[in-house]
């Protein structure tokens, strides 16, 4: 796979990775602090394709502490911090990572948000405001997401299901974080989801060769695949051909490491993950 190629394998998903499509916080001018924003860039023109770093540790800790104090668990704090940084740069302060209470009203006036994006942004804004006000926060409201077929899909009624997911009648589905209902990646059909499992198995073997834990391995994997770190998630793969290509790249890396005698086990073993 060449550098900068989309991880999903579908151009339509370029701006929906991790279910957000806002401007890269790397590129938002520090001077943006509207009161309220009168000349905001239309959200539909913004993406996060350049986000390739960890959000500030202080902001991650702030959001983690607020979730813990509010009894909110099973969520992706890293993604919370990516959105939180965007919000603070747009509406508030990056010195103490704070937002004015009016930020929630300003978000309601923004144009171009999809329903799930507005709900998520408002939820994160309230977490930040509640932290600075010493309040506990409410859980994220239920929202709908848009399937590739164009239908709106809700997780309502799924919590009691053995495998709770966003399920569309077209056959696509995806899991979600139990703590907030945020999708675990993109909607995909059964075969694509099967290949996601294959990729996870291949990745486990690659991390073993790298002699690194799975969490830190994603940094190396992102560099290997030539994709931004925030897009380096197998749950974003929606095409089987792209999954096969990614699997082959990981196999080539395993072969390279073993041929140089740097990995675990002296002999290369092909990934026997598919029939």
PDB file of C-alpha atoms in Angstrom:
ATOM      1  CA  UNK A   1       0.000   0.000   0.000  1.00  0.00           C
ATOM      2  CA  UNK A   2       1.414   3.370  -0.953  1.00  0.00           C
ATOM      3  CA  UNK A   3       1.753   6.156   1.569  1.00  0.00           C
ATOM      4  CA  UNK A   4      -1.271   8.370   2.171  1.00  0.00           C
ATOM      5  CA  UNK A   5      -3.672   5.805   0.726  1.00  0.00           C
ATOM      6  CA  UNK A   6      -6.951   5.745   2.593  1.00  0.00           C
ATOM      7  CA  UNK A   7      -7.139   2.994   5.181  1.00  0.00           C
ATOM      8  CA  UNK A   8     -10.804   2.259   4.504  1.00  0.00           C
ATOM      9  CA  UNK A   9     -10.446   1.656   0.809  1.00  0.00           C
ATOM     10  CA  UNK A  10     -13.468   3.821   0.056  1.00  0.00           C
ATOM     11  CA  UNK A  11     -13.145   7.509  -0.768  1.00  0.00           C
ATOM     12  CA  UNK A  12     -16.616   8.188   0.574  1.00  0.00           C
ATOM     13  CA  UNK A  13     -15.297   7.409   4.057  1.00  0.00           C
ATOM     14  CA  UNK A  14     -12.308   9.736   3.933  1.00  0.00           C
ATOM     15  CA  UNK A  15     -13.975  12.373   6.100  1.00  0.00           C
ATOM     16  CA  UNK A  16     -15.904  10.000   8.330  1.00  0.00           C
ATOM     17  CA  UNK A  17     -13.007   8.169   9.942  1.00  0.00           C
ATOM     18  CA  UNK A  18     -13.702   7.725  13.648  1.00  0.00           C
ATOM     19  CA  UNK A  19     -17.130   9.166  12.990  1.00  0.00           C
ATOM     20  CA  UNK A  20     -15.977  12.777  12.877  1.00  0.00           C
ATOM     21  CA  UNK A  21     -15.346  15.042   9.912  1.00  0.00           C
ATOM     22  CA  UNK A  22     -14.034  18.236  11.374  1.00  0.00           C
ATOM     23  CA  UNK A  23     -11.039  20.297  10.464  1.00  0.00           C
ATOM     24  CA  UNK A  24      -7.690  18.974  11.557  1.00  0.00           C
ATOM     25  CA  UNK A  25      -6.869  20.545  14.888  1.00  0.00           C
ATOM     26  CA  UNK A  26      -3.369  20.892  13.469  1.00  0.00           C
ATOM     27  CA  UNK A  27      -4.659  23.432  10.977  1.00  0.00           C
ATOM     28  CA  UNK A  28      -7.181  25.431  12.984  1.00  0.00           C
ATOM     29  CA  UNK A  29      -5.606  28.868  13.589  1.00  0.00           C
ATOM     30  CA  UNK A  30      -4.965  29.552  17.246  1.00  0.00           C
ATOM     31  CA  UNK A  31      -6.680  32.909  16.862  1.00  0.00           C
ATOM     32  CA  UNK A  32     -10.063  31.276  16.264  1.00  0.00           C
ATOM     33  CA  UNK A  33     -12.086  32.079  19.354  1.00  0.00           C
ATOM     34  CA  UNK A  34     -15.425  33.434  18.057  1.00  0.00           C
ATOM     35  CA  UNK A  35     -17.833  35.120  20.396  1.00  0.00           C
ATOM     36  CA  UNK A  36     -20.032  33.829  18.895  1.00  0.00           C
ATOM     37  CA  UNK A  37     -18.547  32.541  15.602  1.00  0.00           C
ATOM     38  CA  UNK A  38     -19.877  34.664  12.757  1.00  0.00           C
ATOM     39  CA  UNK A  39     -17.653  33.447   9.936  1.00  0.00           C
ATOM     40  CA  UNK A  40     -17.227  29.818  10.824  1.00  0.00           C
ATOM     41  CA  UNK A  41     -15.966  27.578   8.048  1.00  0.00           C
ATOM     42  CA  UNK A  42     -18.826  25.308   6.899  1.00  0.00           C
ATOM     43  CA  UNK A  43     -18.402  21.983   8.630  1.00  0.00           C
ATOM     44  CA  UNK A  44     -19.042  20.085   5.405  1.00  0.00           C
ATOM     45  CA  UNK A  45     -15.759  21.457   4.036  1.00  0.00           C
ATOM     46  CA  UNK A  46     -13.699  20.277   6.972  1.00  0.00           C
ATOM     47  CA  UNK A  47     -11.964  17.001   7.666  1.00  0.00           C
ATOM     48  CA  UNK A  48      -9.454  15.524  10.076  1.00  0.00           C
ATOM     49  CA  UNK A  49      -7.205  13.808   7.571  1.00  0.00           C
ATOM     50  CA  UNK A  50      -4.085  15.482   8.959  1.00  0.00           C
ATOM     51  CA  UNK A  51      -4.554  14.503  12.600  1.00  0.00           C
ATOM     52  CA  UNK A  52      -1.566  12.276  13.254  1.00  0.00           C
ATOM     53  CA  UNK A  53      -0.616  12.914  16.856  1.00  0.00           C
ATOM     54  CA  UNK A  54      -1.948  12.497  20.361  1.00  0.00           C
ATOM     55  CA  UNK A  55      -4.105  15.335  21.722  1.00  0.00           C
ATOM     56  CA  UNK A  56      -2.610  17.199  24.704  1.00  0.00           C
ATOM     57  CA  UNK A  57      -2.143  15.020  27.765  1.00  0.00           C
ATOM     58  CA  UNK A  58      -3.774  17.610  30.026  1.00  0.00           C
ATOM     59  CA  UNK A  59      -6.958  17.523  27.962  1.00  0.00           C
ATOM     60  CA  UNK A  60      -6.999  13.739  27.885  1.00  0.00           C
ATOM     61  CA  UNK A  61      -6.601  13.657  31.664  1.00  0.00           C
ATOM     62  CA  UNK A  62      -9.343  16.272  32.107  1.00  0.00           C
ATOM     63  CA  UNK A  63     -11.841  14.261  30.093  1.00  0.00           C
ATOM     64  CA  UNK A  64     -10.797  10.978  31.686  1.00  0.00           C
ATOM     65  CA  UNK A  65     -11.246  12.429  35.185  1.00  0.00           C
ATOM     66  CA  UNK A  66     -14.634  13.910  34.306  1.00  0.00           C
ATOM     67  CA  UNK A  67     -15.871  10.607  32.905  1.00  0.00           C
ATOM     68  CA  UNK A  68     -14.661   8.779  35.996  1.00  0.00           C
ATOM     69  CA  UNK A  69     -16.328  11.271  38.340  1.00  0.00           C
ATOM     70  CA  UNK A  70     -19.562  10.967  36.350  1.00  0.00           C
ATOM     71  CA  UNK A  71     -19.617   7.170  36.258  1.00  0.00           C
ATOM     72  CA  UNK A  72     -19.036   7.074  32.504  1.00  0.00           C
ATOM     73  CA  UNK A  73     -16.821   4.212  31.374  1.00  0.00           C
ATOM     74  CA  UNK A  74     -16.232   2.108  28.286  1.00  0.00           C
ATOM     75  CA  UNK A  75     -15.527   5.132  26.077  1.00  0.00           C
ATOM     76  CA  UNK A  76     -12.755   6.308  23.751  1.00  0.00           C
ATOM     77  CA  UNK A  77     -11.136   9.153  25.690  1.00  0.00           C
ATOM     78  CA  UNK A  78      -8.581   9.699  22.923  1.00  0.00           C
ATOM     79  CA  UNK A  79     -11.337  10.504  20.448  1.00  0.00           C
ATOM     80  CA  UNK A  80     -13.025  12.673  23.075  1.00  0.00           C
ATOM     81  CA  UNK A  81      -9.795  14.665  23.342  1.00  0.00           C
ATOM     82  CA  UNK A  82      -9.491  15.084  19.559  1.00  0.00           C
ATOM     83  CA  UNK A  83     -12.973  16.608  19.460  1.00  0.00           C
ATOM     84  CA  UNK A  84     -12.362  18.518  22.696  1.00  0.00           C
ATOM     85  CA  UNK A  85      -9.253  20.164  21.282  1.00  0.00           C
ATOM     86  CA  UNK A  86     -11.171  21.208  18.178  1.00  0.00           C
ATOM     87  CA  UNK A  87     -13.859  22.732  20.404  1.00  0.00           C
ATOM     88  CA  UNK A  88     -11.421  24.572  22.672  1.00  0.00           C
ATOM     89  CA  UNK A  89      -9.523  26.046  19.744  1.00  0.00           C
ATOM     90  CA  UNK A  90     -12.735  27.125  18.064  1.00  0.00           C
ATOM     91  CA  UNK A  91     -14.685  28.447  21.030  1.00  0.00           C
ATOM     92  CA  UNK A  92     -12.593  28.517  24.190  1.00  0.00           C
ATOM     93  CA  UNK A  93      -9.124  28.479  25.700  1.00  0.00           C
ATOM     94  CA  UNK A  94      -6.192  26.148  25.105  1.00  0.00           C
ATOM     95  CA  UNK A  95      -4.409  27.405  28.217  1.00  0.00           C
ATOM     96  CA  UNK A  96      -6.646  25.487  30.614  1.00  0.00           C
ATOM     97  CA  UNK A  97      -8.723  23.612  28.019  1.00  0.00           C
ATOM     98  CA  UNK A  98     -11.940  25.323  28.945  1.00  0.00           C
ATOM     99  CA  UNK A  99     -15.105  26.401  27.160  1.00  0.00           C
ATOM    100  CA  UNK A 100     -17.678  29.065  27.982  1.00  0.00           C
ATOM    101  CA  UNK A 101     -21.142  27.753  28.798  1.00  0.00           C
ATOM    102  CA  UNK A 102     -22.355  29.524  25.644  1.00  0.00           C
ATOM    103  CA  UNK A 103     -20.393  27.061  23.514  1.00  0.00           C
ATOM    104  CA  UNK A 104     -23.323  24.647  23.632  1.00  0.00           C
ATOM    105  CA  UNK A 105     -25.564  27.340  22.141  1.00  0.00           C
ATOM    106  CA  UNK A 106     -22.995  28.181  19.490  1.00  0.00           C
ATOM    107  CA  UNK A 107     -22.785  24.529  18.490  1.00  0.00           C
ATOM    108  CA  UNK A 108     -26.535  24.459  17.979  1.00  0.00           C
ATOM    109  CA  UNK A 109     -26.159  27.338  15.505  1.00  0.00           C
ATOM    110  CA  UNK A 110     -23.410  25.678  13.456  1.00  0.00           C
ATOM    111  CA  UNK A 111     -24.408  24.563   9.975  1.00  0.00           C
ATOM    112  CA  UNK A 112     -23.262  21.393   8.275  1.00  0.00           C
ATOM    113  CA  UNK A 113     -23.289  19.024  11.243  1.00  0.00           C
ATOM    114  CA  UNK A 114     -24.784  15.584  10.859  1.00  0.00           C
ATOM    115  CA  UNK A 115     -27.029  14.621  13.754  1.00  0.00           C
ATOM    116  CA  UNK A 116     -24.494  12.306  15.378  1.00  0.00           C
ATOM    117  CA  UNK A 117     -21.723  14.911  15.014  1.00  0.00           C
ATOM    118  CA  UNK A 118     -23.808  17.587  16.717  1.00  0.00           C
ATOM    119  CA  UNK A 119     -24.764  15.255  19.558  1.00  0.00           C
ATOM    120  CA  UNK A 120     -21.144  14.188  20.061  1.00  0.00           C
ATOM    121  CA  UNK A 121     -19.747  17.720  19.929  1.00  0.00           C
ATOM    122  CA  UNK A 122     -22.384  18.995  22.366  1.00  0.00           C
ATOM    123  CA  UNK A 123     -21.737  16.068  24.698  1.00  0.00           C
ATOM    124  CA  UNK A 124     -17.975  16.712  24.755  1.00  0.00           C
ATOM    125  CA  UNK A 125     -18.542  20.441  25.258  1.00  0.00           C
ATOM    126  CA  UNK A 126     -20.728  19.684  28.279  1.00  0.00           C
ATOM    127  CA  UNK A 127     -18.089  17.328  29.703  1.00  0.00           C
ATOM    128  CA  UNK A 128     -15.507  20.112  29.536  1.00  0.00           C
ATOM    129  CA  UNK A 129     -17.852  22.748  30.972  1.00  0.00           C
ATOM    130  CA  UNK A 130     -19.005  20.414  33.743  1.00  0.00           C
ATOM    131  CA  UNK A 131     -15.406  19.632  34.697  1.00  0.00           C
ATOM    132  CA  UNK A 132     -14.546  23.284  35.240  1.00  0.00           C
ATOM    133  CA  UNK A 133     -17.844  23.886  37.063  1.00  0.00           C
ATOM    134  CA  UNK A 134     -17.370  20.881  39.343  1.00  0.00           C
ATOM    135  CA  UNK A 135     -20.528  19.170  38.087  1.00  0.00           C
ATOM    136  CA  UNK A 136     -21.191  15.557  37.194  1.00  0.00           C
ATOM    137  CA  UNK A 137     -22.071  14.947  33.560  1.00  0.00           C
ATOM    138  CA  UNK A 138     -24.955  13.059  32.009  1.00  0.00           C
ATOM    139  CA  UNK A 139     -24.349  10.156  29.654  1.00  0.00           C
ATOM    140  CA  UNK A 140     -24.350  10.741  25.915  1.00  0.00           C
ATOM    141  CA  UNK A 141     -27.874  10.797  24.417  1.00  0.00           C
ATOM    142  CA  UNK A 142     -28.911   8.159  21.892  1.00  0.00           C
ATOM    143  CA  UNK A 143     -28.435   9.294  18.298  1.00  0.00           C
ATOM    144  CA  UNK A 144     -28.744   7.829  14.815  1.00  0.00           C
ATOM    145  CA  UNK A 145     -25.995   7.236  12.277  1.00  0.00           C
ATOM    146  CA  UNK A 146     -26.245   7.092   8.496  1.00  0.00           C
ATOM    147  CA  UNK A 147     -25.549   3.783   6.788  1.00  0.00           C
ATOM    148  CA  UNK A 148     -23.883   3.737   3.366  1.00  0.00           C
ATOM    149  CA  UNK A 149     -27.238   2.769   1.903  1.00  0.00           C
ATOM    150  CA  UNK A 150     -28.623   6.101   3.117  1.00  0.00           C
ATOM    151  CA  UNK A 151     -30.843   4.772   5.901  1.00  0.00           C
ATOM    152  CA  UNK A 152     -30.762   6.158   9.424  1.00  0.00           C
ATOM    153  CA  UNK A 153     -29.795   3.542  12.002  1.00  0.00           C
ATOM    154  CA  UNK A 154     -30.280   3.698  15.772  1.00  0.00           C
ATOM    155  CA  UNK A 155     -28.942   1.542  18.596  1.00  0.00           C
ATOM    156  CA  UNK A 156     -32.208   1.909  20.499  1.00  0.00           C
ATOM    157  CA  UNK A 157     -33.254  -1.432  21.949  1.00  0.00           C
ATOM    158  CA  UNK A 158     -29.848  -3.023  21.296  1.00  0.00           C
ATOM    159  CA  UNK A 159     -28.421  -2.852  24.812  1.00  0.00           C
ATOM    160  CA  UNK A 160     -30.103  -6.114  25.823  1.00  0.00           C
ATOM    161  CA  UNK A 161     -28.922  -7.895  22.666  1.00  0.00           C
ATOM    162  CA  UNK A 162     -26.205 -10.540  22.968  1.00  0.00           C
ATOM    163  CA  UNK A 163     -24.137  -8.608  20.418  1.00  0.00           C
ATOM    164  CA  UNK A 164     -25.332  -4.994  20.632  1.00  0.00           C
ATOM    165  CA  UNK A 165     -24.697  -3.202  17.352  1.00  0.00           C
ATOM    166  CA  UNK A 166     -25.977  -0.598  14.965  1.00  0.00           C
ATOM    167  CA  UNK A 167     -27.861  -2.843  12.532  1.00  0.00           C
ATOM    168  CA  UNK A 168     -29.249  -1.749   9.173  1.00  0.00           C
ATOM    169  CA  UNK A 169     -31.802  -3.768   7.234  1.00  0.00           C
ATOM    170  CA  UNK A 170     -29.382  -3.706   4.275  1.00  0.00           C
ATOM    171  CA  UNK A 171     -27.111  -6.101   6.188  1.00  0.00           C
ATOM    172  CA  UNK A 172     -24.411  -3.681   7.300  1.00  0.00           C
ATOM    173  CA  UNK A 173     -23.674  -3.239  10.975  1.00  0.00           C
ATOM    174  CA  UNK A 174     -21.044  -2.174  13.479  1.00  0.00           C
ATOM    175  CA  UNK A 175     -20.549  -2.451  17.193  1.00  0.00           C
ATOM    176  CA  UNK A 176     -20.439   0.444  19.615  1.00  0.00           C
ATOM    177  CA  UNK A 177     -18.844   1.558  22.856  1.00  0.00           C
ATOM    178  CA  UNK A 178     -21.116   0.506  25.699  1.00  0.00           C
ATOM    179  CA  UNK A 179     -20.373   3.652  27.664  1.00  0.00           C
ATOM    180  CA  UNK A 180     -21.676   6.155  25.127  1.00  0.00           C
ATOM    181  CA  UNK A 181     -23.033   4.321  22.091  1.00  0.00           C
ATOM    182  CA  UNK A 182     -20.379   5.736  19.762  1.00  0.00           C
ATOM    183  CA  UNK A 183     -19.803   3.430  16.783  1.00  0.00           C
ATOM    184  CA  UNK A 184     -16.751   1.187  16.782  1.00  0.00           C
ATOM    185  CA  UNK A 185     -15.713   2.206  13.296  1.00  0.00           C
ATOM    186  CA  UNK A 186     -17.783   2.174  10.128  1.00  0.00           C
ATOM    187  CA  UNK A 187     -20.798   0.156   9.049  1.00  0.00           C
ATOM    188  CA  UNK A 188     -19.741  -2.914   7.053  1.00  0.00           C
ATOM    189  CA  UNK A 189     -21.205  -6.125   5.675  1.00  0.00           C
ATOM    190  CA  UNK A 190     -20.613  -9.561   7.184  1.00  0.00           C
ATOM    191  CA  UNK A 191     -17.630 -10.466   4.986  1.00  0.00           C
ATOM    192  CA  UNK A 192     -15.832  -7.192   5.671  1.00  0.00           C
ATOM    193  CA  UNK A 193     -16.378  -7.662   9.402  1.00  0.00           C
ATOM    194  CA  UNK A 194     -14.972 -11.210   9.136  1.00  0.00           C
ATOM    195  CA  UNK A 195     -11.859  -9.779   7.530  1.00  0.00           C
ATOM    196  CA  UNK A 196     -11.516  -7.260  10.317  1.00  0.00           C
ATOM    197  CA  UNK A 197     -11.113 -10.216  12.647  1.00  0.00           C
ATOM    198  CA  UNK A 198      -8.491 -11.687  10.329  1.00  0.00           C
ATOM    199  CA  UNK A 199      -6.582  -8.404  10.388  1.00  0.00           C
ATOM    200  CA  UNK A 200      -6.640  -8.331  14.178  1.00  0.00           C
ATOM    201  CA  UNK A 201      -5.111 -11.815  14.265  1.00  0.00           C
ATOM    202  CA  UNK A 202      -2.434 -10.799  11.774  1.00  0.00           C
ATOM    203  CA  UNK A 203      -1.706  -7.682  13.803  1.00  0.00           C
ATOM    204  CA  UNK A 204      -1.246  -9.751  16.963  1.00  0.00           C
ATOM    205  CA  UNK A 205       1.400 -11.806  15.172  1.00  0.00           C
ATOM    206  CA  UNK A 206       3.080  -8.681  13.831  1.00  0.00           C
ATOM    207  CA  UNK A 207       3.286  -7.112  17.292  1.00  0.00           C
ATOM    208  CA  UNK A 208       4.840 -10.325  18.555  1.00  0.00           C
ATOM    209  CA  UNK A 209       7.543  -9.997  15.907  1.00  0.00           C
ATOM    210  CA  UNK A 210       8.024  -6.334  16.747  1.00  0.00           C
ATOM    211  CA  UNK A 211       8.303  -7.323  20.429  1.00  0.00           C
ATOM    212  CA  UNK A 212       5.845  -4.601  21.312  1.00  0.00           C
ATOM    213  CA  UNK A 213       2.432  -4.522  22.977  1.00  0.00           C
ATOM    214  CA  UNK A 214      -0.664  -4.133  20.825  1.00  0.00           C
ATOM    215  CA  UNK A 215      -1.450  -0.640  22.060  1.00  0.00           C
ATOM    216  CA  UNK A 216       1.912   0.841  21.095  1.00  0.00           C
ATOM    217  CA  UNK A 217       2.017  -1.218  17.933  1.00  0.00           C
ATOM    218  CA  UNK A 218      -0.539   0.995  16.192  1.00  0.00           C
ATOM    219  CA  UNK A 219       2.012   3.794  15.931  1.00  0.00           C
ATOM    220  CA  UNK A 220       4.344   1.518  13.976  1.00  0.00           C
ATOM    221  CA  UNK A 221       1.475   0.064  11.962  1.00  0.00           C
ATOM    222  CA  UNK A 222       0.296   3.530  10.915  1.00  0.00           C
ATOM    223  CA  UNK A 223       3.795   4.312   9.655  1.00  0.00           C
ATOM    224  CA  UNK A 224       3.982   0.964   7.857  1.00  0.00           C
ATOM    225  CA  UNK A 225       0.656   1.520   6.086  1.00  0.00           C
ATOM    226  CA  UNK A 226       1.188   5.227   5.462  1.00  0.00           C
ATOM    227  CA  UNK A 227      -2.006   6.378   7.167  1.00  0.00           C
ATOM    228  CA  UNK A 228      -2.696   8.904   9.955  1.00  0.00           C
ATOM    229  CA  UNK A 229      -2.620   7.364  13.415  1.00  0.00           C
ATOM    230  CA  UNK A 230      -6.263   8.195  14.121  1.00  0.00           C
ATOM    231  CA  UNK A 231      -7.317   6.293  10.993  1.00  0.00           C
ATOM    232  CA  UNK A 232      -5.242   3.215  11.789  1.00  0.00           C
ATOM    233  CA  UNK A 233      -8.106   1.063  13.043  1.00  0.00           C
ATOM    234  CA  UNK A 234      -9.307  -2.141  11.452  1.00  0.00           C
ATOM    235  CA  UNK A 235     -12.878  -1.120  12.250  1.00  0.00           C
ATOM    236  CA  UNK A 236     -12.530   1.463   9.468  1.00  0.00           C
ATOM    237  CA  UNK A 237     -11.887  -1.166   6.788  1.00  0.00           C
ATOM    238  CA  UNK A 238     -15.015  -1.601   4.673  1.00  0.00           C
ATOM    239  CA  UNK A 239     -13.681  -3.386   1.583  1.00  0.00           C
ATOM    240  CA  UNK A 240     -12.384  -6.957   1.475  1.00  0.00           C
ATOM    241  CA  UNK A 241      -9.773  -6.133  -1.176  1.00  0.00           C
ATOM    242  CA  UNK A 242      -8.297  -3.440   1.063  1.00  0.00           C
ATOM    243  CA  UNK A 243      -8.307  -5.857   3.985  1.00  0.00           C
ATOM    244  CA  UNK A 244      -6.373  -8.394   1.916  1.00  0.00           C
ATOM    245  CA  UNK A 245      -3.866  -5.733   0.901  1.00  0.00           C
ATOM    246  CA  UNK A 246      -3.311  -4.702   4.517  1.00  0.00           C
ATOM    247  CA  UNK A 247      -2.923  -8.350   5.541  1.00  0.00           C
ATOM    248  CA  UNK A 248      -0.301  -8.851   2.830  1.00  0.00           C
ATOM    249  CA  UNK A 249       1.650  -5.788   3.972  1.00  0.00           C
ATOM    250  CA  UNK A 250       1.736  -7.099   7.526  1.00  0.00           C
ATOM    251  CA  UNK A 251       2.851 -10.516   6.274  1.00  0.00           C
ATOM    252  CA  UNK A 252       5.665  -8.910   4.270  1.00  0.00           C
ATOM    253  CA  UNK A 253       6.819  -7.082   7.395  1.00  0.00           C
ATOM    254  CA  UNK A 254       6.782 -10.315   9.392  1.00  0.00           C
ATOM    255  CA  UNK A 255       8.804 -12.036   6.667  1.00  0.00           C
ATOM    256  CA  UNK A 256      11.299  -9.178   6.606  1.00  0.00           C
ATOM    257  CA  UNK A 257      11.829  -9.226  10.364  1.00  0.00           C
ATOM    258  CA  UNK A 258      12.250 -12.980  10.494  1.00  0.00           C
ATOM    259  CA  UNK A 259      14.599 -13.063   7.500  1.00  0.00           C
ATOM    260  CA  UNK A 260      16.824 -10.586   9.319  1.00  0.00           C
ATOM    261  CA  UNK A 261      16.691 -12.697  12.468  1.00  0.00           C
ATOM    262  CA  UNK A 262      15.181  -9.893  14.545  1.00  0.00           C
ATOM    263  CA  UNK A 263      11.792 -11.352  15.334  1.00  0.00           C
ATOM    264  CA  UNK A 264      10.314 -14.158  17.401  1.00  0.00           C
ATOM    265  CA  UNK A 265      10.956 -17.631  15.936  1.00  0.00           C
ATOM    266  CA  UNK A 266      13.570 -18.206  13.302  1.00  0.00           C
ATOM    267  CA  UNK A 267      11.419 -19.366  10.419  1.00  0.00           C
ATOM    268  CA  UNK A 268       8.758 -17.351   8.614  1.00  0.00           C
ATOM    269  CA  UNK A 269       5.259 -18.713   9.016  1.00  0.00           C
ATOM    270  CA  UNK A 270       2.561 -17.621   6.605  1.00  0.00           C
ATOM    271  CA  UNK A 271      -0.520 -16.157   8.235  1.00  0.00           C
ATOM    272  CA  UNK A 272      -2.993 -19.018   7.983  1.00  0.00           C
ATOM    273  CA  UNK A 273      -5.981 -16.805   8.620  1.00  0.00           C
ATOM    274  CA  UNK A 274      -8.140 -17.525   5.585  1.00  0.00           C
ATOM    275  CA  UNK A 275      -9.252 -20.731   3.895  1.00  0.00           C
TER     276      UNK A 275
END
